[in-house]
XYZ file of C-alpha atoms in Angstrom:
437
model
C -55.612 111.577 118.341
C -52.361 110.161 118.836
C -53.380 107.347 120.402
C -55.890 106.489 117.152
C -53.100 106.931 115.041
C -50.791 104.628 116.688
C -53.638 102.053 116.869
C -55.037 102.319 112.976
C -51.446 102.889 112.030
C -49.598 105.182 109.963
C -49.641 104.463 106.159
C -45.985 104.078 105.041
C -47.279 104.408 101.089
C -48.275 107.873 101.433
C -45.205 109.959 102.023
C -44.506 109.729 98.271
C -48.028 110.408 97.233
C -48.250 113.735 99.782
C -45.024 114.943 98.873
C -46.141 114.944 95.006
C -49.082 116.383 95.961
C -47.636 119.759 97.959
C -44.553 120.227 95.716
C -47.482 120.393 92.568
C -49.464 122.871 95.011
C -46.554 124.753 95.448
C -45.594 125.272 91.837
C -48.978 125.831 90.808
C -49.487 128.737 93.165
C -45.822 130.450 93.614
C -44.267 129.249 90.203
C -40.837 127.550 90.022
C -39.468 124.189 89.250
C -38.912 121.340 91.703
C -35.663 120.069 92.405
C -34.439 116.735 93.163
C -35.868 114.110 95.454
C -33.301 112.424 98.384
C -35.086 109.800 99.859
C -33.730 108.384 103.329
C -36.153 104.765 103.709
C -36.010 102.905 106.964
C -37.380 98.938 106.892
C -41.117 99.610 106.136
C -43.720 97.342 107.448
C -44.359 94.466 105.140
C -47.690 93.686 103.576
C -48.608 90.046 103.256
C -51.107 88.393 100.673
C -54.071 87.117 102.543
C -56.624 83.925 101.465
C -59.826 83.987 101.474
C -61.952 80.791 100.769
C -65.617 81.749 99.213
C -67.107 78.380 101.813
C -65.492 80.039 104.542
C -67.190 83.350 103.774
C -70.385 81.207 104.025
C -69.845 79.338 107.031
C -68.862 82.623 109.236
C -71.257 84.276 107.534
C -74.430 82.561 107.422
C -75.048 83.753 103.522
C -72.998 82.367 100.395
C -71.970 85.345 98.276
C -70.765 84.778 94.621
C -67.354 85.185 93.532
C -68.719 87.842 90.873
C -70.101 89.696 94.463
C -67.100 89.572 96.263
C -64.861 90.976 93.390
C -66.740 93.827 93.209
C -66.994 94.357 96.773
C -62.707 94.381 96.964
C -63.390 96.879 94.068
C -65.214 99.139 95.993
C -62.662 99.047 98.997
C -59.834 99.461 96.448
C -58.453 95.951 97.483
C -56.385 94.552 94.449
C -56.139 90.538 94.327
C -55.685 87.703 92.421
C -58.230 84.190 91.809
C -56.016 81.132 92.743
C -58.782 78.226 91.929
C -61.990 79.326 93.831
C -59.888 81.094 95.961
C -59.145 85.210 96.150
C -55.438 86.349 97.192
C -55.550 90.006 98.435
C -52.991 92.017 98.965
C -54.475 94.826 101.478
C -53.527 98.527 100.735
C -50.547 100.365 102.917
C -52.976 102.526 104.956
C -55.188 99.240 105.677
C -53.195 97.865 109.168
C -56.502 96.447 110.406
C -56.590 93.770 107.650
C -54.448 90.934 108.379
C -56.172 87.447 108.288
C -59.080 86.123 106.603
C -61.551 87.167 109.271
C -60.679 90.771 108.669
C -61.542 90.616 105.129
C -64.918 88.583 105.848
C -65.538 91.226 108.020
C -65.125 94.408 105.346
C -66.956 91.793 103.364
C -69.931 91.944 105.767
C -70.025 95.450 106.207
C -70.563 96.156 102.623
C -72.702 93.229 101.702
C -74.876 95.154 104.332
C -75.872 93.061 107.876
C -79.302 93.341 106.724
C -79.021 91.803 103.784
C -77.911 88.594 106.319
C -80.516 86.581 106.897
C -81.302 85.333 110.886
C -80.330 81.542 111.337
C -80.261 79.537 114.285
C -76.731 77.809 114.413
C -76.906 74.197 113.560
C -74.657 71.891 116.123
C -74.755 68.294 115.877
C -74.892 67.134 119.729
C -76.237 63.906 121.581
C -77.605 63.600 125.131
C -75.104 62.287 127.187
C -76.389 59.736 129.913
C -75.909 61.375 134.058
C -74.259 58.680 136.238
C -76.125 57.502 139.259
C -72.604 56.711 141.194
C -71.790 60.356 141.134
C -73.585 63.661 141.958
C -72.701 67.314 140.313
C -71.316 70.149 142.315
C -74.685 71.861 141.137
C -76.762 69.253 142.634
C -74.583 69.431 145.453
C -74.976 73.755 146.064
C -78.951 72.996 144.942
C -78.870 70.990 148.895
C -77.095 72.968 150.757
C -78.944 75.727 149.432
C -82.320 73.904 150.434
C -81.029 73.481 153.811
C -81.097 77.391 154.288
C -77.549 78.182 153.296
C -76.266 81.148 151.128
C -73.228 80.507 148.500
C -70.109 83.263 148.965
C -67.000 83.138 147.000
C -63.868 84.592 148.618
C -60.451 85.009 147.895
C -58.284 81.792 147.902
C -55.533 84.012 148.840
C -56.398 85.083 152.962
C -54.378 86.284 155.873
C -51.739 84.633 157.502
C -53.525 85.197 160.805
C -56.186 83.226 159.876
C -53.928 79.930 158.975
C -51.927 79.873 162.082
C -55.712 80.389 163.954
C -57.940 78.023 162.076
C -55.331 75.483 160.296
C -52.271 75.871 163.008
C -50.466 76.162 159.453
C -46.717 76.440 159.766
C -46.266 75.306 156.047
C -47.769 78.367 154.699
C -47.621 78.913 150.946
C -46.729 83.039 150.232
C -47.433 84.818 147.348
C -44.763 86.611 145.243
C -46.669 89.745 144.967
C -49.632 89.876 147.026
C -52.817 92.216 145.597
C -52.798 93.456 149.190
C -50.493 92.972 152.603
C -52.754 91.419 154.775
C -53.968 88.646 152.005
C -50.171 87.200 151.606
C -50.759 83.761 151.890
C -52.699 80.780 149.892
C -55.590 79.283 152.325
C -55.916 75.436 153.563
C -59.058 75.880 155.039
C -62.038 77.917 154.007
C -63.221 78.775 157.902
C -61.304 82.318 157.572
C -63.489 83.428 154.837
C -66.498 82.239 156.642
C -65.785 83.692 159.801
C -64.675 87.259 158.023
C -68.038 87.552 155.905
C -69.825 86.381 159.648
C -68.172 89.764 160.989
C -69.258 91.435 158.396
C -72.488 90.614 158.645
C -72.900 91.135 162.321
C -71.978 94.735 162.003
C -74.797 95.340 159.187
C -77.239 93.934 162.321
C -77.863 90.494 160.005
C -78.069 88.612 163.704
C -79.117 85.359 161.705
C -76.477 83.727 158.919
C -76.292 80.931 157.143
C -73.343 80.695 154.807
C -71.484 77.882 152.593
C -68.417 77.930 150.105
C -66.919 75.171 147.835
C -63.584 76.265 146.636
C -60.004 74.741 146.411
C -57.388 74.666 149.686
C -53.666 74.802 148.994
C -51.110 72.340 150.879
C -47.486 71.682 150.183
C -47.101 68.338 148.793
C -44.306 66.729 146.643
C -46.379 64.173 145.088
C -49.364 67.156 143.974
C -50.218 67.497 140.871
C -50.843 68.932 138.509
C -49.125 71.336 140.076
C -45.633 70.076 141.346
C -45.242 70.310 145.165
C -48.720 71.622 146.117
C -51.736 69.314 146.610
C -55.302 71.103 145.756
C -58.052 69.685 146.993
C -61.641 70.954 146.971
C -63.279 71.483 149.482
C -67.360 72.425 151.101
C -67.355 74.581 154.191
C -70.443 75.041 156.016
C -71.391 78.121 158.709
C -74.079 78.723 160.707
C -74.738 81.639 163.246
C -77.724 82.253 165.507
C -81.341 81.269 165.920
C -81.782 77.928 164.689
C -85.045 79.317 162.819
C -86.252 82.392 161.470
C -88.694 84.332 163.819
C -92.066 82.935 163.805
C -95.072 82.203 166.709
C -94.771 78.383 165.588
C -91.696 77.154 167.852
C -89.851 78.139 170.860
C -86.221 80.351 169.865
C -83.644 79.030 170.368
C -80.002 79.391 168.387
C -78.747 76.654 166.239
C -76.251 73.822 167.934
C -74.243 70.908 167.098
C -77.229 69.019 166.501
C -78.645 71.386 163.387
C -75.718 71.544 161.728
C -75.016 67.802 161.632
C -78.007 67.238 160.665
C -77.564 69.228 157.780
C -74.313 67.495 157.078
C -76.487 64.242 157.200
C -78.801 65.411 154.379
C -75.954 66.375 152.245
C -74.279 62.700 153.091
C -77.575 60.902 152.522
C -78.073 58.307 150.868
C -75.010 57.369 152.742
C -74.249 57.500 156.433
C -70.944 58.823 157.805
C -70.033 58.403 161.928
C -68.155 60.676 163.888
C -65.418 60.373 166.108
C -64.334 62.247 168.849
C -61.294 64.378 167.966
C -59.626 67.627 168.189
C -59.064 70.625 165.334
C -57.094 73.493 166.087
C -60.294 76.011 164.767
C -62.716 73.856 166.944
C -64.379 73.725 170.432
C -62.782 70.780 171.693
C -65.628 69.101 173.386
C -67.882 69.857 170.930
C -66.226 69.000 167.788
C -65.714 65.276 165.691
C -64.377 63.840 162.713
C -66.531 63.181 160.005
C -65.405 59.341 159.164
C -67.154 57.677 155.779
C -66.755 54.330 154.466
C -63.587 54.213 157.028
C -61.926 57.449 155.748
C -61.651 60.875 157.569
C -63.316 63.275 155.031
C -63.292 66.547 157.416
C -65.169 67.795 160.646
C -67.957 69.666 162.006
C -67.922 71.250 165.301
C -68.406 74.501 167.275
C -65.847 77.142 166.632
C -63.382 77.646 169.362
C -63.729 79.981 172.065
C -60.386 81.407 171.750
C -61.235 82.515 168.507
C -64.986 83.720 169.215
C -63.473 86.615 171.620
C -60.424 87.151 168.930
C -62.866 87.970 166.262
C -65.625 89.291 168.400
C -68.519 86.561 167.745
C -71.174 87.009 170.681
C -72.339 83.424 169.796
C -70.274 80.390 168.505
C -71.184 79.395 165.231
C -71.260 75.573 164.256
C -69.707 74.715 160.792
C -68.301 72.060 159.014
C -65.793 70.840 156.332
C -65.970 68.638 154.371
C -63.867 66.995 151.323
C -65.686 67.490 148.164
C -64.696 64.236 146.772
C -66.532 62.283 148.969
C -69.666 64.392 148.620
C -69.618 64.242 145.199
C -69.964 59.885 145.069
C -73.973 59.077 145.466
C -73.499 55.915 146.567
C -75.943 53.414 144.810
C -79.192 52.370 146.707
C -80.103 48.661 147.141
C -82.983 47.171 147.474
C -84.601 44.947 149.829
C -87.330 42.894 149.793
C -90.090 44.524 152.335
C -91.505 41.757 154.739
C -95.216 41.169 155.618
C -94.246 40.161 158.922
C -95.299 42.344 161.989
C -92.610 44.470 163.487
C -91.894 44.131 167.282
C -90.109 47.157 169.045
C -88.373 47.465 172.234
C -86.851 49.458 174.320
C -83.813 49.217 176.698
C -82.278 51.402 179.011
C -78.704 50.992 180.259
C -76.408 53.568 182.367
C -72.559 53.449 181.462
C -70.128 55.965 182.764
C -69.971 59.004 181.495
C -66.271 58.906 179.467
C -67.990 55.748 177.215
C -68.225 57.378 173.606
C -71.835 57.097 171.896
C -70.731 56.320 168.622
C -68.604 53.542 169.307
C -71.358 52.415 171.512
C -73.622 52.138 168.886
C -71.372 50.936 165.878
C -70.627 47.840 168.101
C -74.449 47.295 169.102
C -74.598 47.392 165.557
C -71.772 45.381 164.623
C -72.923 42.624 166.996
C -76.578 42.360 166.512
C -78.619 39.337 165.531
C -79.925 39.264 162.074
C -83.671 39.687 163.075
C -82.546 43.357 164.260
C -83.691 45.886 161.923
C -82.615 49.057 163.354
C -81.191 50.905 166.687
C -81.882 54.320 167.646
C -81.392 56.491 170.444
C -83.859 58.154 171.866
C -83.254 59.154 175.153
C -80.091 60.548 176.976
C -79.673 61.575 180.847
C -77.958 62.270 184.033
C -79.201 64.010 186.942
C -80.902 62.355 189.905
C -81.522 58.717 190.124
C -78.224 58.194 188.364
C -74.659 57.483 190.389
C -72.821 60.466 189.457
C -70.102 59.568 187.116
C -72.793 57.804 184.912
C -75.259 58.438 182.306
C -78.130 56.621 181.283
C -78.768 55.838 177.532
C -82.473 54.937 176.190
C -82.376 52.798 173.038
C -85.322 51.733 170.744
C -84.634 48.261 168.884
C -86.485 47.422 165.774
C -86.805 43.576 165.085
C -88.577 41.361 161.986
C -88.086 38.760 159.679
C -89.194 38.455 156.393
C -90.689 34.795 156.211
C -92.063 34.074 159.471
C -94.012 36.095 162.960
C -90.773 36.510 165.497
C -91.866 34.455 168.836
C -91.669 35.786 172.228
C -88.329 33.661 172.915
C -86.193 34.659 169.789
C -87.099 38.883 170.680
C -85.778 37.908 174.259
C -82.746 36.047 173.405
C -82.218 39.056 170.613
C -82.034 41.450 173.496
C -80.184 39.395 176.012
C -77.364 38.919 173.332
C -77.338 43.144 172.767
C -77.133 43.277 176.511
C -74.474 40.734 177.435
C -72.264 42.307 174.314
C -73.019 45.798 176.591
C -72.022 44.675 179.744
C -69.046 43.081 178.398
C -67.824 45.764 176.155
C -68.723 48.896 177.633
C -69.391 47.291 181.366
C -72.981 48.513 181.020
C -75.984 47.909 183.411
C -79.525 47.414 182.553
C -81.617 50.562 184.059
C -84.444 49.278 186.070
């Protein structure tokens, strides 16, 4: 009751009015006369005179109500007021708190008029399509692939423990909270992989031996030059996990758990149509022979690797799940597609085997083949990779298909040979390969 009270208020104007009222009870019944009145008055609320604007009434309303209408609705709620033009100036009663602006008395108005008496409109907006740029892609479009790829969204906290920093981000610079909501989540995240890892856990003890999990969300680093925020930079950022068999039981292929292999490829897909390399480096939350940077258009935009072993027996992962991160920034730029003109020429194929030793680094292997090849050379793939017997040990042998045409004329037998002799000299000079015979 008291609480009611306190919230509808407590009319100031009726003190007088109940006093007159019991002393006239009491005269009445017992006899008497009254004596005087002392009245002791603190600052009383004040009332203030509120507009209202007929077209307004109509516009929140949906229903135009005449001015004859609306008088005689204030009647009825024993509102007194004043025309000013088209306008009505009320002056709300002292036991009427609740009315204040001109929504309250459109309101009363409402409620009286009767909501049935309101007839159902659709609102009217005037709005115009808005042409979607090909350069860039929408974080929805960007979920909607991931998603395809077998992924489920989570959202986590982007405050996290401080364990999980110094293990996945080797953070020193650690950004604390004032007044954590609890002890162990104390500290803003840089990296998503903690939140990952944590709902992994989690679902390993609810015998889910199969995940697949993603998260887009904002890291925190100390920065001077951040904005908007002064001091702290806050980029956004995708994080990719996945744990277990590669694919979900079935009679259709042999099991086997997902590997490096899977989850770039996934990466790929989101990428496409643009292609990113990757370069051999180390991250503190990473295995570190089975980890790279994720390098587009000559920029590091994050990594994609195994997780560390260190930290698979720390948080008690049977398996080591392969996940990625990636700067959202870059995803979110399409990249435009060009066209070529597609030749009627026949395509001639070939393929080369070389052995190298075993420290040479694929990718920079192949970014120079490409780099270097003649202009009939369409594409380079790799297709095979070994070492075992029949190769020195301290060597591997690589297996490349090359794809040659050209658009105006059939390639002759001497132009495909002198195309592969110059890929094999630039080999044997760069990388000190030999051809595998």
């Amino acid at each position: 009751d008291a609480s009611h009270r306190f919230e509808r208020g407590v009319d100031f104007g009726g003190t007088r009015r109940a006093l007159e009222r019991a002393s006239r009870l009491v005269l009445d019944i017992c006899g008497g006369r009254a004596g005087p009145v002392s009245e002791a008055m603190a600052k009383l609320p004040e009332r203030h005179e509120v507009r209202l604007r007929p077209a307004r009434v109509a516009r929140v309303l949906g229903v135009a109500l005449s001015a004859g209408r609306i008088g005689e609705l204030f009647a009825r709620l024993d509102l007194s007021f004043r025309r000013d033009g088209d306008d009505f100036v009320v002056m709300a009663p002292s036991y009427r708190f609740d009315i204040e602006i001109e929504e309250d008395l459109i309101e009363e108005l409402a409620r009286l008029h009767g909501y049935e008496n309101i007839p159902s409109s659709s609102p009217v907006a005037l709005m115009a399509m808005l042409p979607q740029t090909e350069e860039t892609r929408p974080l929805a479009r960007l979920r909607q692939i991931i998603a395809d790829c077998g992924y489920q969204e989570v959202v986590n906290f982007a405050f996290v423990e401080e364990a999980w920093e110094r293990d996945f981000a080797d953070n020193s610079k650690l950004i604390r909270l004032a007044n954590p909501i609890a002890s162990q989540l104390s500290v803003m995240r840089s990296t998503l992989i903690g939140g990952l890892v944590a709902n992994l856990a989690t679902n390993l003890k609810r015998r889910q031996a199969r995940a697949r999990f993603f998260e887009t969300g904002r890291c925190f680093f100390r920065d001077e030059r951040g904005e908007p925020v002064a001091g702290f930079r806050q980029p956004w950022t995708l994080t990719a996990l996945a744990y277990g068999a590669a694919f979900p039981e079935q009679w259709g292929c042999v099991a086997r758990n997902v590997d490096f292999f899977d989850v770039k490829g996934d990466l790929e897909r989101l990428l496409a149509p643009r292609t990113a390399s990757f370069e051999k480096a180390g991250h503190p939350a990473l295995h570190p022979g089975r980890s790279a940077r994720i390098v587009l258009d000559g920029r590091a935009i994050g990594f994609v690797g195994e997780l560390h072993p260190q930290w698979q027996q720390k948080y008690e992962l049977p398996l080591a799940p392969v996940l990625f991160e990636v700067d959202l920034d870059a995803l979110v730029i399409a990249g435009l597609a060009h066209y070529a003109e597609v030749s009627r020429q026949p395509l001639v194929i070939r393929d080369m085997a070389i052995v190298v030793d075993q420290e040479v680094e694929l990718q920079l292997l192949i970014d120079g083949m490409v780099a270097s090849r003649p202009e009939i050379v369409r594409e380079i793939k790799l297709f095979d990779l070994y070492a075992g017997r029949g190769v020195e040990a301290g060597k591997k042998s690589l297996a490349f298909r090359i794809m040659m045409q050209d658009t105006q004329k059939t390639l002759q037998e001497v132009e495909v040979d002198a195309a592969m002799q110059h890929l094999m000299t630039y080999l044997r000079e760069t990388f000190a390969a030999q051809l595998r015979v």
